[in-house]
């Protein structure tokens, strides 16, 4: 399923292009996304992608309760690949009661039933993927198209997605080889992932995949915030710790400098340190 990720992106683009999303009657003041796990992380990626593009706030929530600021001027996206995620279903019930415009994204389940019963806009995803954690492409791409069809972002992301697909297909063998070496380095280690705040969703998903697929504990933090707290916790030699630094060549120069200093300090205590540099021209590709 991981190997088929580029094909999933192609499929998701086609689904997004065909989606019928009606603009709200009232002026929208914010977009609020409810989703958990593999569905929720898609919203985290979108939030990172559109930070400098979206004309209104884009907020992600991963809990049962909806915040008090949800009202008739709110756009609520409910994302659940199965359509049966307990927290998401509970969350959108209160959003419906508050008169928000709801858009549902799911492969079926109760979420699609709610959408059809209440005449809500929805995007139905293919239901043949057995693991929601492998459906990141569907989640993030369809949300980008929703924002585009509502007029909150332009169409630039489409070209960036196409470039991403091409890059992934061209680099498949190199990616697999790199992954094997990285897996060997992490074997029987406690992975610690550090990135800049700009690509925190990558660090989060890496951690979650280690949790879910390898059944191992792991933690992550982001720079520069990590330099203001967690860095002070590095005081003991721990051979079992393996630190992975996720790097971008175009990160803020101050953050790149901080990353170098952090690596120098941490390397005195951790058993090993690994740097992984991103590839591509746009943030979506990286």
C-alpha positions as a printed NumPy array, in Angstrom:
array([[  0.   ,   0.   ,   0.   ],
       [  2.87 ,   2.368,   0.736],
       [  4.419,   1.588,  -2.644],
       [  1.088,   2.472,  -4.312],
       [  1.04 ,   5.939,  -2.728],
       [  1.784,   7.783,  -6.017],
       [ -1.138,   5.984,  -7.688],
       [ -3.331,   6.914,  -4.744],
       [ -2.415,  10.573,  -5.322],
       [ -3.426,  10.265,  -8.982],
       [ -6.745,   8.689,  -7.986],
       [ -7.318,  11.349,  -5.312],
       [ -6.721,  14.157,  -7.82 ],
       [ -9.367,  12.7  , -10.134],
       [-11.811,  12.384,  -7.23 ],
       [-11.072,  15.948,  -6.133],
       [-11.555,  17.36 ,  -9.629],
       [-14.978,  15.7  ,  -9.902],
       [-16.179,  16.644,  -6.407],
       [-19.239,  18.912,  -6.214],
       [-18.754,  21.377,  -3.379],
       [-21.22 ,  24.239,  -2.989],
       [-20.067,  27.564,  -1.625],
       [-21.728,  28.566,   1.671],
       [-24.574,  31.073,   1.773],
       [-22.977,  33.101,   4.562],
       [-19.472,  34.556,   4.471],
       [-17.087,  31.957,   5.904],
       [-14.741,  33.096,   8.657],
       [-12.83 ,  29.846,   9.239],
       [-12.351,  26.234,   8.182],
       [-12.479,  23.638,  10.95 ],
       [-11.403,  20.033,  10.331],
       [-12.353,  17.081,  12.517],
       [-10.368,  13.893,  11.972],
       [ -8.345,  11.293,  13.835],
       [ -5.293,   9.143,  13.087],
       [ -4.633,   8.565,   9.398],
       [ -7.495,  10.885,   8.444],
       [ -6.553,  13.637,  10.868],
       [ -2.914,  13.743,   9.768],
       [ -4.063,  14.7  ,   6.267],
       [ -5.45 ,  17.912,   7.736],
       [ -2.122,  18.562,   9.463],
       [ -0.319,  18.321,   6.143],
       [ -2.836,  20.617,   4.46 ],
       [ -2.471,  23.128,   7.289],
       [  1.275,  23.23 ,   6.644],
       [  0.859,  23.491,   2.87 ],
       [ -1.615,  26.396,   2.9  ],
       [ -0.247,  28.475,   5.762],
       [  0.858,  31.235,   3.404],
       [ -1.943,  30.706,   0.879],
       [ -5.31 ,  30.377,   2.602],
       [ -7.337,  33.537,   3.087],
       [ -9.032,  32.388,   6.319],
       [ -7.919,  30.355,   9.379],
       [ -7.691,  26.589,   8.93 ],
       [ -7.983,  24.776,  12.261],
       [ -7.572,  21.064,  13.026],
       [ -9.271,  19.353,  15.966],
       [ -8.774,  15.785,  17.189],
       [-11.214,  15.283,  20.011],
       [-14.88 ,  14.663,  20.795],
       [-15.896,  18.257,  21.51 ],
       [-16.272,  21.082,  19.024],
       [-15.11 ,  24.525,  20.194],
       [-17.563,  27.272,  21.108],
       [-16.528,  29.486,  18.174],
       [-18.142,  27.151,  15.604],
       [-21.196,  28.911,  14.14 ],
       [-23.1  ,  29.53 ,  10.902],
       [-20.028,  31.216,   9.387],
       [-17.845,  28.125,   9.906],
       [-16.893,  25.547,   7.283],
       [-16.523,  22.138,   8.944],
       [-14.733,  19.287,   7.162],
       [-15.329,  15.871,   8.701],
       [-12.611,  13.458,   7.586],
       [-12.813,   9.74 ,   8.386],
       [-11.697,   7.11 ,   5.898],
       [-13.939,   4.439,   7.444],
       [-16.744,   6.903,   8.07 ],
       [-17.224,   5.421,  11.521],
       [-14.623,   7.202,  13.659],
       [-16.268,   7.746,  17.042],
       [-14.659,  11.083,  17.903],
       [-15.369,  12.589,  14.488],
       [-19.021,  11.53 ,  14.462],
       [-19.568,  12.969,  17.933],
       [-17.812,  16.191,  16.967],
       [-19.855,  16.893,  13.859],
       [-23.172,  16.338,  15.632],
       [-22.578,  19.489,  17.647],
       [-21.291,  21.33 ,  14.557],
       [-24.515,  20.479,  12.746],
       [-26.531,  21.774,  15.678],
       [-24.614,  25.066,  15.516],
       [-25.556,  25.581,  11.879],
       [-22.08 ,  25.214,  10.366],
       [-21.663,  24.185,   6.726],
       [-20.46 ,  20.574,   6.798],
       [-18.459,  18.735,   4.149],
       [-17.82 ,  15.026,   4.719],
       [-14.926,  12.959,   3.363],
       [-15.182,   9.172,   3.825],
       [-15.296,   5.839,   2.017],
       [-18.688,   5.02 ,   3.512],
       [-20.011,   4.292,   6.993],
       [-22.138,   6.52 ,   9.197],
       [-20.451,   9.707,   7.995],
       [-21.745,   9.25 ,   4.432],
       [-25.159,   8.291,   5.852],
       [-25.235,  11.551,   7.836],
       [-24.224,  13.501,   4.724],
       [-26.966,  11.945,   2.609],
       [-29.626,  12.265,   5.323],
       [-28.858,  15.953,   5.905],
       [-28.198,  16.804,   2.234],
       [-24.583,  17.742,   2.953],
       [-21.75 ,  18.034,   0.463],
       [-19.503,  14.988,   0.614],
       [-16.651,  13.238,  -1.166],
       [-16.83 ,   9.456,  -1.264],
       [-13.458,   7.736,  -1.301],
       [-12.683,   4.234,  -2.65 ],
       [-13.421,   1.615,   0.001],
       [-10.965,  -1.11 ,  -1.082],
       [ -8.026,   0.089,   1.046],
       [ -7.96 ,  -2.122,   4.127],
       [ -5.81 ,   0.197,   6.256],
       [ -6.86 ,   3.833,   6.885],
       [ -3.276,   4.646,   7.931],
       [ -2.279,   4.082,   4.289],
       [ -4.85 ,   6.55 ,   2.927],
       [ -3.033,   9.794,   3.621],
       [ -3.098,  10.702,  -0.073],
       [ -6.892,  10.614,  -0.251],
       [ -7.253,  12.695,   2.896],
       [ -4.866,  15.525,   2.094],
       [ -5.608,  15.815,  -1.65 ],
       [ -9.388,  15.943,  -1.292],
       [ -9.115,  18.585,   1.415],
       [ -6.964,  20.734,  -0.871],
       [ -9.616,  20.453,  -3.575],
       [-12.367,  21.388,  -1.119],
       [-10.489,  24.567,  -0.196],
       [ -9.886,  25.31 ,  -3.862],
       [-13.528,  24.828,  -4.844],
       [-14.595,  27.08 ,  -1.966],
       [-12.238,  29.764,  -3.284],
       [ -9.862,  29.834,  -0.3  ],
       [ -6.719,  28.704,  -2.189],
       [ -5.647,  28.909,  -5.829],
       [ -4.886,  25.98 ,  -8.146],
       [ -1.106,  26.074,  -7.788],
       [ -1.163,  22.956,  -5.621],
       [ -2.292,  20.824,  -8.584],
       [  1.003,  21.297, -10.423],
       [  2.895,  20.644,  -7.183],
       [  0.998,  17.383,  -6.692],
       [  1.825,  16.3  , -10.245],
       [  5.497,  17.08 ,  -9.649],
       [  5.319,  15.095,  -6.409],
       [  3.905,  12.047,  -8.184],
       [  6.636,  12.201, -10.823],
       [  9.356,  12.594,  -8.179],
       [  8.078,   9.64 ,  -6.14 ],
       [  7.873,   7.391,  -9.194],
       [ 11.332,   8.38 , -10.425],
       [ 12.856,   7.89 ,  -6.978],
       [ 11.039,   4.669,  -5.974],
       [ 14.104,   2.429,  -5.927],
       [ 16.274,   5.029,  -4.206],
       [ 13.555,   5.636,  -1.596],
       [ 13.286,   1.911,  -0.849],
       [ 17.051,   1.533,  -0.554],
       [ 17.251,   4.538,   1.776],
       [ 14.389,   3.136,   3.849],
       [ 16.147,  -0.219,   4.284],
       [ 19.284,   1.477,   5.595],
       [ 17.232,   3.68 ,   7.907],
       [ 15.264,   0.687,   9.215],
       [ 18.483,  -1.169,   9.959],
       [ 19.812,   1.824,  11.872],
       [ 16.613,   2.035,  13.924],
       [ 16.41 ,  -1.679,  14.746],
       [ 16.162,  -2.197,  18.524],
       [ 16.55 ,   1.559,  19.063],
       [ 14.235,   4.199,  20.497],
       [ 13.724,   6.647,  17.627],
       [ 13.615,  10.378,  18.368],
       [ 12.558,  12.584,  15.474],
       [ 13.41 ,  16.275,  15.168],
       [ 12.287,  18.618,  12.394],
       [ 11.545,  22.277,  11.931],
       [  8.017,  23.456,  12.678],
       [  7.47 ,  23.896,   8.928],
       [  7.324,  20.137,   8.292],
       [  6.112,  18.909,  11.674],
       [  3.369,  16.795,  10.008],
       [  6.142,  14.681,   8.457],
       [  7.672,  14.09 ,  11.894],
       [  4.257,  13.315,  13.373],
       [  3.383,  10.796,  10.668],
       [  6.827,   9.176,  10.87 ],
       [  6.293,   8.739,  14.616],
       [  2.766,   7.398,  14.144],
       [  3.89 ,   4.885,  11.523],
       [  6.617,   3.596,  13.834],
       [  3.963,   3.27 ,  16.554],
       [  1.41 ,   1.525,  14.342],
       [  3.519,  -0.56 ,  11.994],
       [  6.593,  -1.384,  14.067],
       [  4.684,  -1.44 ,  17.399],
       [  7.412,   0.692,  18.968],
       [  7.468,   3.797,  21.115],
       [  8.906,   6.95 ,  19.585],
       [  8.772,  10.685,  20.158],
       [  9.244,  13.861,  18.157],
       [  9.714,  17.579,  18.706],
       [ 10.167,  20.621,  16.492],
       [ 12.681,  23.422,  16.228],
       [ 12.929,  26.17 ,  17.286],
       [ 10.563,  25.319,  20.2  ],
       [ 12.6  ,  22.25 ,  21.154],
       [ 15.59 ,  24.502,  21.884],
       [ 13.569,  26.268,  24.566],
       [ 12.772,  23.163,  26.638],
       [ 13.538,  19.589,  25.546],
       [ 17.15 ,  20.315,  24.662],
       [ 17.92 ,  20.812,  28.357],
       [ 16.761,  17.249,  29.012],
       [ 19.744,  15.798,  27.152],
       [ 22.048,  15.007,  30.057],
       [ 22.626,  11.237,  30.082],
       [ 24.29 ,   8.896,  27.62 ],
       [ 21.666,   6.613,  26.062],
       [ 23.063,   4.136,  23.564],
       [ 19.554,   2.956,  22.65 ],
       [ 18.508,   6.419,  21.424],
       [ 18.686,   7.051,  17.681],
       [ 17.938,  10.637,  16.653],
       [ 16.64 ,  11.375,  13.153],
       [ 16.918,  14.972,  11.93 ],
       [ 14.487,  15.733,   9.105],
       [ 16.13 ,  18.485,   7.062],
       [ 15.12 ,  20.898,   4.306],
       [ 17.75 ,  22.867,   2.414],
       [ 15.377,  25.85 ,   2.218],
       [ 14.438,  26.034,   5.909],
       [ 14.805,  29.344,   7.716],
       [ 18.57 ,  30.014,   8.001],
       [ 18.26 ,  30.495,  11.759],
       [ 16.534,  27.127,  12.087],
       [ 19.225,  25.483,   9.983],
       [ 21.831,  26.96 ,  12.32 ],
       [ 19.832,  25.748,  15.338],
       [ 19.597,  22.272,  13.803],
       [ 23.383,  22.099,  13.48 ],
       [ 23.872,  23.199,  17.085],
       [ 21.212,  20.767,  18.313],
       [ 22.823,  17.894,  16.41 ],
       [ 26.201,  18.745,  17.945],
       [ 24.796,  18.739,  21.491],
       [ 22.567,  15.662,  21.115],
       [ 25.319,  13.589,  19.463],
       [ 27.254,  13.627,  22.751],
       [ 24.477,  11.659,  24.466],
       [ 22.561,   9.652,  21.84 ],
       [ 23.799,   6.327,  20.52 ],
       [ 23.49 ,   7.564,  16.946],
       [ 22.236,  10.492,  14.852],
       [ 20.921,  10.379,  11.291],
       [ 20.073,  13.209,   8.903],
       [ 17.423,  12.779,   6.213],
       [ 17.183,  15.567,   3.632],
       [ 14.02 ,  16.167,   1.644],
       [ 13.902,  16.373,  -2.145],
       [ 11.837,  18.477,  -4.519],
       [ 11.195,  22.124,  -5.277],
       [  7.907,  22.893,  -3.513],
       [  6.903,  22.308,   0.084],
       [  4.396,  19.674,  -1.044],
       [  7.137,  17.764,  -2.882],
       [  9.496,  18.   ,   0.087]])
